[in-house]
Amino acid sequence: MFKIGYRTLKTAIGAALATFIAQALELDFFASAGIIAILCVQKTKRKSVQDSWARFLACIIGMVYAVLIFEFIGYHPLSIIVLLLLFIPTTLALNIQGGIVTSSVINFHIYTVADLSLALIINELALIIIGIGIALIVNMYMPSKEDQLDHMQTELESYFSIIFKEFAGYIRKGDNNWDGREITKAASLLVKSKNQALLNLENHILRYEDVYYHYFKMREKQLDIIERMMPLLTSIEHHVEQADMLADFLEELGEGVHSSNTAHIFINKLDKLKNSYKNMPLPATREEFEARSALAHLVRELEQYLAIKHQFKPKKEYKVFR
């Protein structure tokens, strides 16, 4: 069974409402108001505002071109060629090419009537204002994506938690048959999450510092570090006392993965772990040296992992554009 999305529903309502208003005002070509409304419904609020302005400006410029060209050259196909050869490059130069189709609807009305008058100009301006205005109004409703983003955030944190606990298990026992699927899932989820966060950002007309997008970018950088830790883990072939100490830290870190910024707590604990390593006897064998060297490298990677989270500032700011 097919699904009707909210954008489809808004488009249908907007087209019907624009047509109804234009028809009630007894405008000529009243159905064109519905067509204009359909063309102007966008995915986000900000895109809707920007697109509406571009289409309105394109329609005004198109009408000026149409009046001048049709009146001087005449109402025949050659005039349409000249019109489009001038009008399309103009919209591209002004970066309002999204209004080419909308404006063409109006221009062809003028061509069809073939009798320029003030009443015709007013009629076309009314169609433009009704179509674009209604699309702008219905587009002001956008379902919040923050609940979905919160869910994605929680899911991602659960993957990170599992990853660190699996790392701890591997350090303690060696091969534990973990297939690393949580890393793959986390990478895939990050792509979806950033896209959703960008859409959420576009749905705010005021300046909006989107904590979600910055959060997922922060986790993306951390995941890069996690992926760098994988070969270091597999290079540890000799079990040493320091490995159990790092495993304890990783398990605790896995339990503490959440959106709040508590990185400073784990940075302090990691510093204590490093100091403990320094106070322990030097390696007695080559195997012990290699194992402890890999562990030291893992500690440095964990320092970078925590530093990225420590720099993250979880806040939202709403400001008016200047």
XYZ file of C-alpha atoms in Angstrom:
322
model
C 0.000 0.000 0.000
C 1.433 3.401 -0.966
C 2.180 5.991 1.695
C 1.151 9.662 1.533
C 3.875 11.890 2.960
C 3.299 15.220 4.694
C 4.841 17.106 1.752
C 2.416 15.454 -0.666
C -0.470 16.339 1.620
C 0.701 19.954 1.901
C 1.077 20.201 -1.874
C -2.457 18.927 -2.449
C -3.978 21.253 0.144
C -1.951 24.236 -1.084
C -2.886 23.687 -4.739
C -6.574 23.288 -3.930
C -6.631 26.330 -1.633
C -4.807 28.556 -4.142
C -7.157 27.481 -6.934
C -10.204 28.053 -4.723
C -9.122 31.589 -3.792
C -8.277 32.526 -7.391
C -11.572 31.115 -8.614
C -13.525 32.889 -5.870
C -11.910 36.155 -6.992
C -13.010 35.330 -10.552
C -9.492 35.578 -11.915
C -8.751 34.422 -15.434
C -6.643 31.251 -15.622
C -7.482 30.667 -11.930
C -6.205 27.062 -12.046
C -2.705 28.444 -12.650
C -2.610 29.632 -9.037
C -2.749 25.962 -8.044
C 0.069 25.120 -10.467
C 2.230 27.882 -9.023
C 1.518 26.628 -5.492
C 2.596 23.103 -6.487
C 5.853 24.433 -7.930
C 6.624 26.423 -4.781
C 6.176 23.752 -2.071
C 9.654 22.821 -0.796
C 11.209 20.388 1.693
C 12.283 22.951 4.302
C 11.115 26.324 5.615
C 14.288 28.170 4.708
C 14.307 26.710 1.210
C 10.653 27.695 0.853
C 11.325 31.326 1.761
C 14.336 31.565 -0.535
C 12.552 29.798 -3.385
C 9.405 31.930 -3.040
C 11.398 35.134 -3.338
C 13.293 33.784 -6.369
C 10.082 32.748 -8.108
C 8.351 36.057 -7.396
C 11.288 38.061 -8.736
C 11.530 35.807 -11.810
C 7.817 36.291 -12.509
C 8.111 40.073 -12.338
C 11.157 40.122 -14.626
C 9.475 37.646 -16.964
C 6.363 39.804 -17.204
C 8.440 42.869 -18.070
C 10.243 40.947 -20.807
C 6.962 39.481 -22.096
C 5.194 42.833 -22.289
C 8.083 44.514 -24.105
C 8.788 41.670 -26.534
C 5.183 40.753 -27.359
C 4.172 44.382 -27.855
C 7.152 45.261 -30.064
C 7.632 42.009 -32.006
C 4.087 40.657 -31.883
C 2.251 37.649 -30.511
C 3.742 34.800 -32.545
C 6.253 31.956 -31.923
C 9.278 34.086 -32.855
C 8.520 36.291 -29.854
C 8.645 33.261 -27.557
C 12.112 32.367 -28.878
C 13.390 35.888 -28.223
C 11.722 35.968 -24.807
C 13.342 32.746 -23.602
C 16.740 33.639 -25.106
C 16.756 36.803 -22.995
C 14.835 35.668 -19.924
C 16.629 32.393 -19.101
C 20.177 33.899 -19.080
C 18.855 36.733 -16.912
C 17.527 34.309 -14.278
C 20.808 32.387 -14.332
C 22.788 35.600 -13.848
C 20.570 36.569 -10.886
C 20.545 32.999 -9.499
C 16.745 32.815 -9.649
C 16.502 30.086 -12.290
C 14.105 28.190 -10.045
C 11.434 30.651 -11.172
C 11.731 29.917 -14.909
C 8.792 27.492 -15.027
C 6.602 29.603 -12.732
C 7.252 32.700 -14.795
C 6.612 30.820 -18.034
C 3.073 30.040 -16.836
C 2.414 33.772 -16.513
C 4.170 34.693 -19.760
C 2.107 32.216 -21.773
C -1.063 33.699 -20.291
C -0.057 37.060 -21.734
C 0.781 35.385 -25.055
C -2.579 33.569 -25.104
C -4.655 36.697 -24.420
C -2.624 38.707 -26.972
C -4.174 41.929 -25.706
C -2.172 43.777 -23.094
C -4.187 45.675 -20.506
C -3.960 46.822 -16.908
C -6.615 44.252 -15.965
C -4.452 41.442 -17.392
C -1.373 42.608 -15.461
C -3.365 42.788 -12.223
C -4.841 39.343 -12.916
C -1.377 37.797 -13.387
C 0.074 39.531 -10.329
C -2.847 38.190 -8.280
C -2.183 34.639 -9.519
C 1.484 34.964 -8.597
C 0.783 36.330 -5.114
C -1.920 33.740 -4.351
C 0.090 30.766 -5.633
C 3.378 31.702 -3.978
C 1.683 33.024 -0.822
C -0.357 29.884 -0.191
C 2.691 27.660 -0.819
C 4.652 29.740 1.672
C 1.892 29.430 4.273
C 1.457 25.645 3.997
C 5.229 25.220 4.008
C 5.472 26.865 7.407
C 4.361 23.564 8.893
C 7.266 21.163 9.116
C 7.153 18.194 11.497
C 9.929 18.375 14.072
C 12.868 16.087 13.427
C 14.297 16.475 16.913
C 12.624 13.336 18.314
C 14.050 11.331 15.429
C 17.480 12.911 15.939
C 17.358 12.132 19.666
C 16.598 8.497 18.806
C 19.498 8.385 16.328
C 21.772 9.908 18.948
C 20.804 7.261 21.512
C 21.239 4.453 18.974
C 24.682 5.721 17.981
C 25.774 5.948 21.607
C 24.680 2.343 22.161
C 26.954 1.254 19.270
C 29.894 3.155 20.763
C 29.221 1.579 24.155
C 29.234 -1.931 22.691
C 32.414 -1.212 20.719
C 34.394 -0.187 23.800
C 33.153 -3.169 25.804
C 34.139 -5.485 22.952
C 37.550 -3.800 22.853
C 37.920 -4.475 26.582
C 36.942 -8.114 26.106
C 39.441 -8.537 23.281
C 42.273 -7.044 25.333
C 41.527 -9.438 28.201
C 40.832 -12.672 26.330
C 42.060 -12.223 22.784
C 39.765 -13.317 19.947
C 36.138 -13.197 21.179
C 34.418 -13.773 17.792
C 33.200 -10.171 17.609
C 32.482 -9.316 13.965
C 32.712 -5.528 14.390
C 29.235 -4.931 12.989
C 28.616 -2.059 15.399
C 31.364 -0.033 13.700
C 29.716 -0.526 10.301
C 26.287 0.305 11.719
C 27.633 3.415 13.420
C 29.216 4.650 10.176
C 25.970 4.111 8.250
C 23.879 5.760 10.966
C 26.182 8.792 11.019
C 25.529 9.458 7.319
C 21.747 9.352 7.859
C 21.957 11.383 11.056
C 23.939 14.233 9.487
C 21.461 14.435 6.602
C 18.542 14.637 9.029
C 20.365 17.245 11.114
C 20.897 19.402 8.015
C 17.186 19.202 7.174
C 16.402 20.191 10.754
C 18.735 23.174 10.377
C 16.993 24.234 7.150
C 13.620 24.224 8.914
C 14.536 27.248 11.029
C 14.104 30.716 9.574
C 15.980 32.338 12.448
C 19.658 31.664 12.964
C 19.834 28.276 14.636
C 23.042 26.712 15.922
C 22.112 23.078 15.430
C 23.666 21.021 18.204
C 22.674 17.804 16.447
C 24.784 18.335 13.325
C 27.825 19.331 15.389
C 27.226 16.347 17.662
C 27.188 13.860 14.779
C 30.271 15.488 13.219
C 32.002 15.087 16.578
C 31.038 11.405 16.737
C 32.235 10.945 13.156
C 35.703 12.142 14.144
C 35.637 9.826 17.143
C 34.649 6.890 14.966
C 37.704 7.535 12.777
C 39.848 7.136 15.891
C 37.997 3.961 16.885
C 38.731 2.502 13.464
C 42.417 3.371 13.909
C 42.405 1.478 17.216
C 41.324 -1.800 15.615
C 44.716 -2.828 14.139
C 46.429 -1.838 17.394
C 44.208 -4.252 19.297
C 44.948 -7.131 16.960
C 48.686 -6.477 17.242
C 48.669 -7.315 20.978
C 49.775 -10.963 21.075
C 51.161 -11.099 24.626
C 49.023 -10.520 27.707
C 50.414 -8.094 30.287
C 49.136 -6.564 33.510
C 48.737 -3.159 31.861
C 46.234 -4.665 29.410
C 43.785 -5.515 32.198
C 44.093 -1.974 33.526
C 43.256 -0.526 30.110
C 40.399 -3.016 29.701
C 38.893 -1.780 32.979
C 39.098 1.776 31.650
C 37.480 0.829 28.322
C 34.594 -0.908 30.070
C 34.018 2.156 32.210
C 34.239 4.371 29.123
C 31.679 2.157 27.396
C 29.293 2.616 30.291
C 29.772 6.386 30.169
C 28.941 7.025 26.502
C 26.162 9.626 26.370
C 25.386 13.067 24.973
C 26.438 15.038 28.069
C 30.012 16.276 28.029
C 31.740 14.305 30.795
C 34.977 13.845 28.856
C 36.972 15.678 31.554
C 36.183 12.875 34.020
C 37.621 10.211 31.719
C 40.564 12.428 30.754
C 41.537 12.565 34.451
C 41.152 8.806 34.798
C 43.255 8.220 31.683
C 45.969 10.507 33.083
C 46.021 8.406 36.268
C 46.291 5.271 34.173
C 49.260 6.728 32.266
C 50.983 7.656 35.514
C 50.433 4.119 36.805
C 52.084 2.766 33.656
C 55.113 5.021 34.239
C 55.578 3.729 37.784
C 55.550 0.073 36.727
C 58.747 -1.912 35.986
C 60.166 -1.789 32.467
C 59.374 -4.662 30.058
C 61.490 -7.766 30.657
C 60.974 -9.408 27.242
C 60.528 -8.334 23.641
C 56.963 -9.655 23.610
C 56.087 -7.638 26.703
C 57.706 -4.535 25.181
C 55.680 -4.849 21.961
C 52.433 -5.420 23.876
C 53.016 -2.425 26.145
C 54.009 -0.294 23.167
C 50.707 -1.102 21.452
C 48.854 -0.314 24.684
C 50.638 3.036 24.929
C 49.582 3.809 21.361
C 45.993 2.914 22.258
C 46.150 5.314 25.197
C 47.280 8.126 22.876
C 44.364 7.402 20.530
C 41.988 7.452 23.503
C 43.391 10.833 24.516
C 42.463 12.205 21.085
C 39.045 10.530 21.284
C 38.315 12.235 24.613
C 39.796 15.577 23.514
C 37.303 15.715 20.613
C 34.391 15.202 23.002
C 35.841 17.646 25.533
C 35.845 20.423 22.887
C 32.201 19.764 21.975
C 29.797 22.434 23.246
C 26.217 21.063 23.468
C 24.012 24.132 23.123
C 21.379 25.630 20.818
C 21.271 29.277 19.863
C 18.407 31.131 18.239
C 19.144 34.547 16.692
C 17.684 36.795 14.045
C 19.665 36.951 10.815
C 21.604 40.156 10.269
